[in-house]
mmCIF file with all atom_site columns, C-alpha atoms in Angstrom:
data_model
loop_
_atom_site.group_PDB
_atom_site.id
_atom_site.type_symbol
_atom_site.label_atom_id
_atom_site.label_alt_id
_atom_site.label_comp_id
_atom_site.label_asym_id
_atom_site.label_entity_id
_atom_site.label_seq_id
_atom_site.pdbx_PDB_ins_code
_atom_site.Cartn_x
_atom_site.Cartn_y
_atom_site.Cartn_z
_atom_site.occupancy
_atom_site.B_iso_or_equiv
_atom_site.pdbx_formal_charge
_atom_site.auth_seq_id
_atom_site.auth_comp_id
_atom_site.auth_asym_id
_atom_site.auth_atom_id
_atom_site.pdbx_PDB_model_num
ATOM 1  C CA . MET A 1 1  ? -31.255 55.414 6.740  1.00 0.00 ? 284 MET A CA 1
ATOM 2  C CA . ARG A 1 2  ? -31.106 52.110 8.579  1.00 0.00 ? 285 ARG A CA 1
ATOM 3  C CA . VAL A 1 3  ? -30.737 51.984 12.392 1.00 0.00 ? 286 VAL A CA 1
ATOM 4  C CA . GLY A 1 4  ? -30.469 49.211 14.953 1.00 0.00 ? 287 GLY A CA 1
ATOM 5  C CA . VAL A 1 5  ? -28.807 47.750 18.017 1.00 0.00 ? 288 VAL A CA 1
ATOM 6  C CA . GLN A 1 6  ? -25.649 45.818 17.182 1.00 0.00 ? 289 GLN A CA 1
ATOM 7  C CA . PHE A 1 7  ? -25.054 44.379 20.652 1.00 0.00 ? 290 PHE A CA 1
ATOM 8  C CA . THR A 1 8  ? -25.913 44.671 24.326 1.00 0.00 ? 291 THR A CA 1
ATOM 9  C CA . GLY A 1 9  ? -23.699 43.966 27.298 1.00 0.00 ? 292 GLY A CA 1
ATOM 10 C CA . THR A 1 10 ? -22.614 44.861 30.807 1.00 0.00 ? 293 THR A CA 1
ATOM 11 C CA . VAL A 1 11 ? -19.557 46.847 31.837 1.00 0.00 ? 294 VAL A CA 1
ATOM 12 C CA . ALA A 1 12 ? -18.364 46.408 35.424 1.00 0.00 ? 295 ALA A CA 1
ATOM 13 C CA . ALA A 1 13 ? -17.976 49.395 37.749 1.00 0.00 ? 296 ALA A CA 1
ATOM 14 C CA . ASN A 1 14 ? -15.115 51.713 36.774 1.00 0.00 ? 297 ASN A CA 1
ATOM 15 C CA . GLN A 1 15 ? -14.022 49.318 34.009 1.00 0.00 ? 298 GLN A CA 1
ATOM 16 C CA . THR A 1 16 ? -13.565 49.398 30.242 1.00 0.00 ? 299 THR A CA 1
ATOM 17 C CA . LYS A 1 17 ? -14.787 46.738 27.837 1.00 0.00 ? 300 LYS A CA 1
ATOM 18 C CA . ARG A 1 18 ? -14.047 46.372 24.125 1.00 0.00 ? 301 ARG A CA 1
ATOM 19 C CA . TRP A 1 19 ? -16.288 44.748 21.504 1.00 0.00 ? 302 TRP A CA 1
ATOM 20 C CA . PHE A 1 20 ? -15.894 44.383 17.760 1.00 0.00 ? 303 PHE A CA 1
ATOM 21 C CA . THR A 1 21 ? -18.267 44.041 14.849 1.00 0.00 ? 304 THR A CA 1
ATOM 22 C CA . PHE A 1 22 ? -17.021 43.023 11.415 1.00 0.00 ? 305 PHE A CA 1
ATOM 23 C CA . ASN A 1 23 ? -17.826 42.738 7.712  1.00 0.00 ? 306 ASN A CA 1
ATOM 24 C CA . TRP A 1 24 ? -19.346 46.195 7.327  1.00 0.00 ? 307 TRP A CA 1
ATOM 25 C CA . PRO A 1 25 ? -19.207 47.176 3.624  1.00 0.00 ? 308 PRO A CA 1
ATOM 26 C CA . GLN A 1 26 ? -16.561 49.855 3.159  1.00 0.00 ? 309 GLN A CA 1
ATOM 27 C CA . GLN A 1 27 ? -18.856 52.094 1.119  1.00 0.00 ? 310 GLN A CA 1
ATOM 28 C CA . GLN A 1 28 ? -21.373 52.500 3.959  1.00 0.00 ? 311 GLN A CA 1
ATOM 29 C CA . GLN A 1 29 ? -21.251 55.566 6.197  1.00 0.00 ? 312 GLN A CA 1
ATOM 30 C CA . VAL A 1 30 ? -21.898 54.205 9.717  1.00 0.00 ? 313 VAL A CA 1
ATOM 31 C CA . THR A 1 31 ? -22.217 56.190 12.927 1.00 0.00 ? 314 THR A CA 1
ATOM 32 C CA . TRP A 1 32 ? -22.178 54.658 16.432 1.00 0.00 ? 315 TRP A CA 1
ATOM 33 C CA . ASN A 1 33 ? -23.853 55.594 19.705 1.00 0.00 ? 316 ASN A CA 1
ATOM 34 C CA . VAL A 1 34 ? -23.726 53.846 23.089 1.00 0.00 ? 317 VAL A CA 1
ATOM 35 C CA . VAL A 1 35 ? -26.444 54.302 25.703 1.00 0.00 ? 318 VAL A CA 1
ATOM 36 C CA . SER A 1 36 ? -26.938 52.971 29.198 1.00 0.00 ? 319 SER A CA 1
ATOM 37 C CA . THR A 1 37 ? -30.046 50.886 29.827 1.00 0.00 ? 320 THR A CA 1
ATOM 38 C CA . THR A 1 38 ? -29.459 51.001 33.606 1.00 0.00 ? 321 THR A CA 1
ATOM 39 C CA . PRO A 1 39 ? -31.363 53.925 35.155 1.00 0.00 ? 322 PRO A CA 1
ATOM 40 C CA . ARG A 1 40 ? -29.370 56.162 37.543 1.00 0.00 ? 323 ARG A CA 1
ATOM 41 C CA . VAL A 1 41 ? -30.352 59.776 38.074 1.00 0.00 ? 324 VAL A CA 1
ATOM 42 C CA . GLY A 1 42 ? -27.630 62.431 38.133 1.00 0.00 ? 325 GLY A CA 1
ATOM 43 C CA . VAL A 1 43 ? -24.690 60.122 37.358 1.00 0.00 ? 326 VAL A CA 1
ATOM 44 C CA . ARG A 1 44 ? -22.547 60.108 34.229 1.00 0.00 ? 327 ARG A CA 1
ATOM 45 C CA . GLN A 1 45 ? -22.434 56.443 33.292 1.00 0.00 ? 328 GLN A CA 1
ATOM 46 C CA . VAL A 1 46 ? -20.608 55.778 30.031 1.00 0.00 ? 329 VAL A CA 1
ATOM 47 C CA . GLU A 1 47 ? -18.357 57.207 27.392 1.00 0.00 ? 330 GLU A CA 1
ATOM 48 C CA . TRP A 1 48 ? -17.174 55.379 24.305 1.00 0.00 ? 331 TRP A CA 1
ATOM 49 C CA . ASP A 1 49 ? -14.650 55.431 21.499 1.00 0.00 ? 332 ASP A CA 1
ATOM 50 C CA . VAL A 1 50 ? -14.918 53.893 18.066 1.00 0.00 ? 333 VAL A CA 1
ATOM 51 C CA . GLU A 1 51 ? -11.803 52.455 16.456 1.00 0.00 ? 334 GLU A CA 1
ATOM 52 C CA . VAL A 1 52 ? -11.708 51.373 12.818 1.00 0.00 ? 335 VAL A CA 1
ATOM 53 C CA . GLU A 1 53 ? -9.834  48.531 11.125 1.00 0.00 ? 336 GLU A CA 1
ATOM 54 C CA . ARG A 1 54 ? -9.792  48.279 7.341  1.00 0.00 ? 337 ARG A CA 1
ATOM 55 C CA . ALA A 1 55 ? -10.004 44.489 7.303  1.00 0.00 ? 338 ALA A CA 1
ATOM 56 C CA . SER A 1 56 ? -9.876  44.224 3.494  1.00 0.00 ? 339 SER A CA 1
ATOM 57 C CA . ALA A 1 57 ? -10.496 46.328 0.420  1.00 0.00 ? 340 ALA A CA 1
ATOM 58 C CA . ALA A 1 58 ? -14.224 45.633 0.783  1.00 0.00 ? 341 ALA A CA 1
ATOM 59 C CA . TYR A 1 59 ? -14.917 45.468 4.539  1.00 0.00 ? 342 TYR A CA 1
ATOM 60 C CA . ILE A 1 60 ? -14.422 47.401 7.766  1.00 0.00 ? 343 ILE A CA 1
ATOM 61 C CA . THR A 1 61 ? -14.259 46.174 11.366 1.00 0.00 ? 344 THR A CA 1
ATOM 62 C CA . TYR A 1 62 ? -15.401 48.562 14.091 1.00 0.00 ? 345 TYR A CA 1
ATOM 63 C CA . TRP A 1 63 ? -14.039 48.265 17.639 1.00 0.00 ? 346 TRP A CA 1
ATOM 64 C CA . ILE A 1 64 ? -16.361 49.832 20.235 1.00 0.00 ? 347 ILE A CA 1
ATOM 65 C CA . VAL A 1 65 ? -14.586 50.676 23.498 1.00 0.00 ? 348 VAL A CA 1
ATOM 66 C CA . ILE A 1 66 ? -16.978 51.473 26.353 1.00 0.00 ? 349 ILE A CA 1
ATOM 67 C CA . HIS A 1 67 ? -15.840 53.054 29.630 1.00 0.00 ? 350 HIS A CA 1
ATOM 68 C CA . ASN A 1 68 ? -18.065 52.765 32.702 1.00 0.00 ? 351 ASN A CA 1
ATOM 69 C CA . LEU A 1 69 ? -17.646 56.049 34.578 1.00 0.00 ? 352 LEU A CA 1
ATOM 70 C CA . SER A 1 70 ? -19.734 54.983 37.578 1.00 0.00 ? 353 SER A CA 1
ATOM 71 C CA . ASP A 1 71 ? -19.135 52.901 40.680 1.00 0.00 ? 354 ASP A CA 1
ATOM 72 C CA . GLN A 1 72 ? -21.791 50.324 39.731 1.00 0.00 ? 355 GLN A CA 1
ATOM 73 C CA . PRO A 1 73 ? -22.167 47.897 36.787 1.00 0.00 ? 356 PRO A CA 1
ATOM 74 C CA . VAL A 1 74 ? -24.005 49.347 33.809 1.00 0.00 ? 357 VAL A CA 1
ATOM 75 C CA . ASN A 1 75 ? -25.914 47.644 30.998 1.00 0.00 ? 358 ASN A CA 1
ATOM 76 C CA . VAL A 1 76 ? -25.392 49.166 27.566 1.00 0.00 ? 359 VAL A CA 1
ATOM 77 C CA . GLU A 1 77 ? -26.667 49.084 23.995 1.00 0.00 ? 360 GLU A CA 1
ATOM 78 C CA . ALA A 1 78 ? -24.385 49.805 21.069 1.00 0.00 ? 361 ALA A CA 1
ATOM 79 C CA . ARG A 1 79 ? -26.558 51.433 18.406 1.00 0.00 ? 362 ARG A CA 1
ATOM 80 C CA . TYR A 1 80 ? -25.697 52.139 14.794 1.00 0.00 ? 363 TYR A CA 1
ATOM 81 C CA . ALA A 1 81 ? -27.074 54.201 11.945 1.00 0.00 ? 364 ALA A CA 1
ATOM 82 C CA . VAL A 1 82 ? -26.163 53.520 8.327  1.00 0.00 ? 365 VAL A CA 1
ATOM 83 C CA . LEU A 1 83 ? -26.470 56.916 6.695  1.00 0.00 ? 366 LEU A CA 1
ATOM 84 C CA . ASN A 1 84 ? -26.318 55.879 3.032  1.00 0.00 ? 367 ASN A CA 1
#
């Protein structure tokens, strides 16, 4: 398994931001996770969705949509794991 951080960023309070990452080989099984790097106790901060585009026969583009659920800006990391 290979893991890493694909990107970092900031999502404004109560906003949604969309990023993409491309040229992932179609045969790879990739899972995504988004975590806040802004400490706040007792507050739900983010939720995310992953959308997939089959860009070609060989490559996939992932669209990571991150929703800030809080009333303050939040810094995030988009993490991946290649399972095979």
